[in-house]
Amino acid sequence: MIKITSKTPPKIIISQKTIDDINSDLDISKTISDPSEIPVGEYVNAIGLNVLRQKAVESLFSTDHFAFENNKIKIKSHVDIRLIAGHVFENYIVNLMRMDMKIGKKMLGWSTGFNENNYPIIGNRNDFVSFYFGIRTIAKSSRETKEWDTNKYSHTTKDDVAFYVRNPVDSEKSICLGGFQVKAIQGNERREIISPLLKNEYSSVITLLKNDKGEHSYVRCMKIIDDLKSSGEITEEEAQTVKRKIGHPSMLGIYQELIDDVYGKLLKLERKGLKEEKLIHDGGGFIFDGLISYVHETDENGSFVISEGNGNERTLIIEEV
């Protein structure tokens, strides 16, 4: 058990040494055509369930659609849960990028072209690392973004996630390096992804989900693009350009089963709370049964206590950065 003297749920910090150790143990950089090929359990076991659980809960409450009221998780919006899921995933992906630098670097390089190949390593100095840590990554629809800069807050924009750096001429302003759309869809890929990319309405898209038959939307996109090329509706060059702008979780270092699990939990949410998830009320805490479990409660001093969802206390190690 670890107590954190704060009135708000804490954020877990992982040191660079931990990130390096995780990256050395995992082969998550391999680009594969079918996201289902990733081995089950490796990423979750290496990162740690507690960290991943908290990131999912943080992402839920980073949107404007959920609130914790009267000891129940409430869905504030009347929007269909499948649309709400997209906003949750925007925040979740940003959380994963901040937690795991390897994911962050992959996302940045894929969507903007800024990568380590652009920056030489001179002696012990790595200019790319300096550049990378100067970037602010935001989810456009998050509460955090609304508090930081209301002008950048949006539910309808070209990029759901964007990268900003401080303007060297005017430190009060920032420059957008680029970004990407986050799609949590299980069909209509041509309308939702391919057509906007062909019209340059999106810069790039990460598509996350499988349909009811288990086919990933990324695979569907590739088939649709090939069909459009075969029918002469688009050229070979257009086909290759659009393909490069579409990504899937495991291609960018994100564990596909984790995405599937979060989405499964979201589908069980009802507007009255977590009926099927058996919401547990205990000291102001709440529990998600399954992979995404997290509970917090306050002790006599008002500090937050983080523990396992099954009630058994477990030590969380927060390493110094």
Coordinates of N, CA and C in Angstrom, one line a residue, residues 53 57 68-73 274 277-290 292-298 305-311:
R53 N -4.5 0.3 -15.3 CA -5.9 0.5 -14.8 C -6.1 2.0 -14.5
V57 N -9.0 4.8 -16.1 CA -10.0 5.5 -15.3 C -9.7 7.0 -15.5
F68 N -18.4 11.4 -11.4 CA -18.6 10.6 -10.2 C -19.5 11.3 -9.2
E69 N -20.8 10.9 -9.2 CA -21.8 11.7 -8.4 C -22.5 10.7 -7.5
N70 N -22.7 11.0 -6.2 CA -23.4 10.2 -5.3 C -23.0 8.7 -5.3
N71 N -21.7 8.6 -5.3 CA -21.1 7.2 -5.3 C -21.4 6.4 -6.5
K72 N -21.8 7.0 -7.6 CA -22.0 6.3 -8.9 C -21.3 7.0 -10.0
I73 N -20.9 6.2 -11.0 CA -20.3 6.8 -12.2 C -21.5 7.1 -13.1
L274 N -22.8 1.5 -13.5 CA -22.1 0.3 -13.9 C -22.9 -1.0 -13.5
E277 N -21.3 -4.3 -14.2 CA -19.9 -4.4 -13.6 C -20.0 -4.4 -12.0
K278 N -21.2 -4.4 -11.5 CA -21.4 -4.5 -10.0 C -20.6 -3.5 -9.3
L279 N -21.0 -2.2 -9.5 CA -20.3 -1.1 -8.8 C -20.3 -1.3 -7.3
I280 N -19.1 -1.2 -6.8 CA -18.9 -1.4 -5.3 C -18.7 0.0 -4.7
H281 N -19.4 0.3 -3.6 CA -19.3 1.5 -2.9 C -18.5 1.3 -1.6
D282 N -17.4 1.9 -1.4 CA -16.6 1.6 -0.2 C -15.7 2.8 0.0
G283 N -16.0 3.6 0.9 CA -15.2 4.8 1.3 C -15.0 5.7 0.1
G284 N -16.0 5.9 -0.7 CA -15.9 6.8 -1.8 C -15.2 6.2 -3.0
G285 N -14.8 5.0 -3.0 CA -14.1 4.4 -4.1 C -15.0 3.7 -5.1
F286 N -14.4 3.3 -6.1 CA -15.2 2.5 -7.1 C -14.3 1.5 -7.8
I287 N -14.9 0.5 -8.3 CA -14.1 -0.6 -8.9 C -14.6 -1.0 -10.2
F288 N -13.7 -1.2 -11.2 CA -14.0 -1.8 -12.4 C -13.6 -3.3 -12.3
D289 N -14.5 -4.2 -12.4 CA -14.1 -5.6 -12.4 C -13.4 -6.0 -13.7
G290 N -12.4 -6.9 -13.6 CA -11.7 -7.3 -14.8 C -10.4 -6.7 -14.9
I292 N -9.4 -3.7 -16.1 CA -9.3 -2.3 -15.7 C -9.9 -2.2 -14.3
S293 N -9.1 -2.4 -13.3 CA -9.5 -2.3 -11.9 C -8.8 -1.2 -11.2
Y294 N -9.5 -0.4 -10.4 CA -8.8 0.7 -9.7 C -9.7 1.1 -8.6
V295 N -9.2 1.3 -7.4 CA -10.1 1.7 -6.3 C -9.3 2.7 -5.5
H296 N -10.0 3.8 -5.1 CA -9.3 4.7 -4.2 C -10.2 5.1 -3.1
E297 N -9.7 5.4 -1.9 CA -10.4 5.8 -0.8 C -9.6 6.7 0.1
T298 N -10.2 7.5 0.9 CA -9.4 8.4 1.7 C -9.2 7.8 3.1
V305 N -5.6 6.3 -0.8 CA -5.0 5.0 -0.7 C -5.3 4.2 -1.9
I306 N -4.3 3.7 -2.6 CA -4.5 2.9 -3.8 C -4.4 1.4 -3.5
S307 N -5.4 0.6 -3.9 CA -5.3 -0.8 -3.5 C -5.9 -1.6 -4.7
E308 N -5.7 -2.9 -4.6 CA -6.3 -3.8 -5.6 C -7.8 -3.8 -5.5
G309 N -8.4 -4.1 -6.7 CA -9.9 -4.1 -6.7 C -10.5 -5.2 -5.9
N310 N -9.7 -6.3 -5.6 CA -10.3 -7.4 -4.8 C -10.2 -7.1 -3.3
G311 N -9.7 -6.0 -2.9 CA -9.7 -5.6 -1.5 C -8.3 -5.9 -0.9

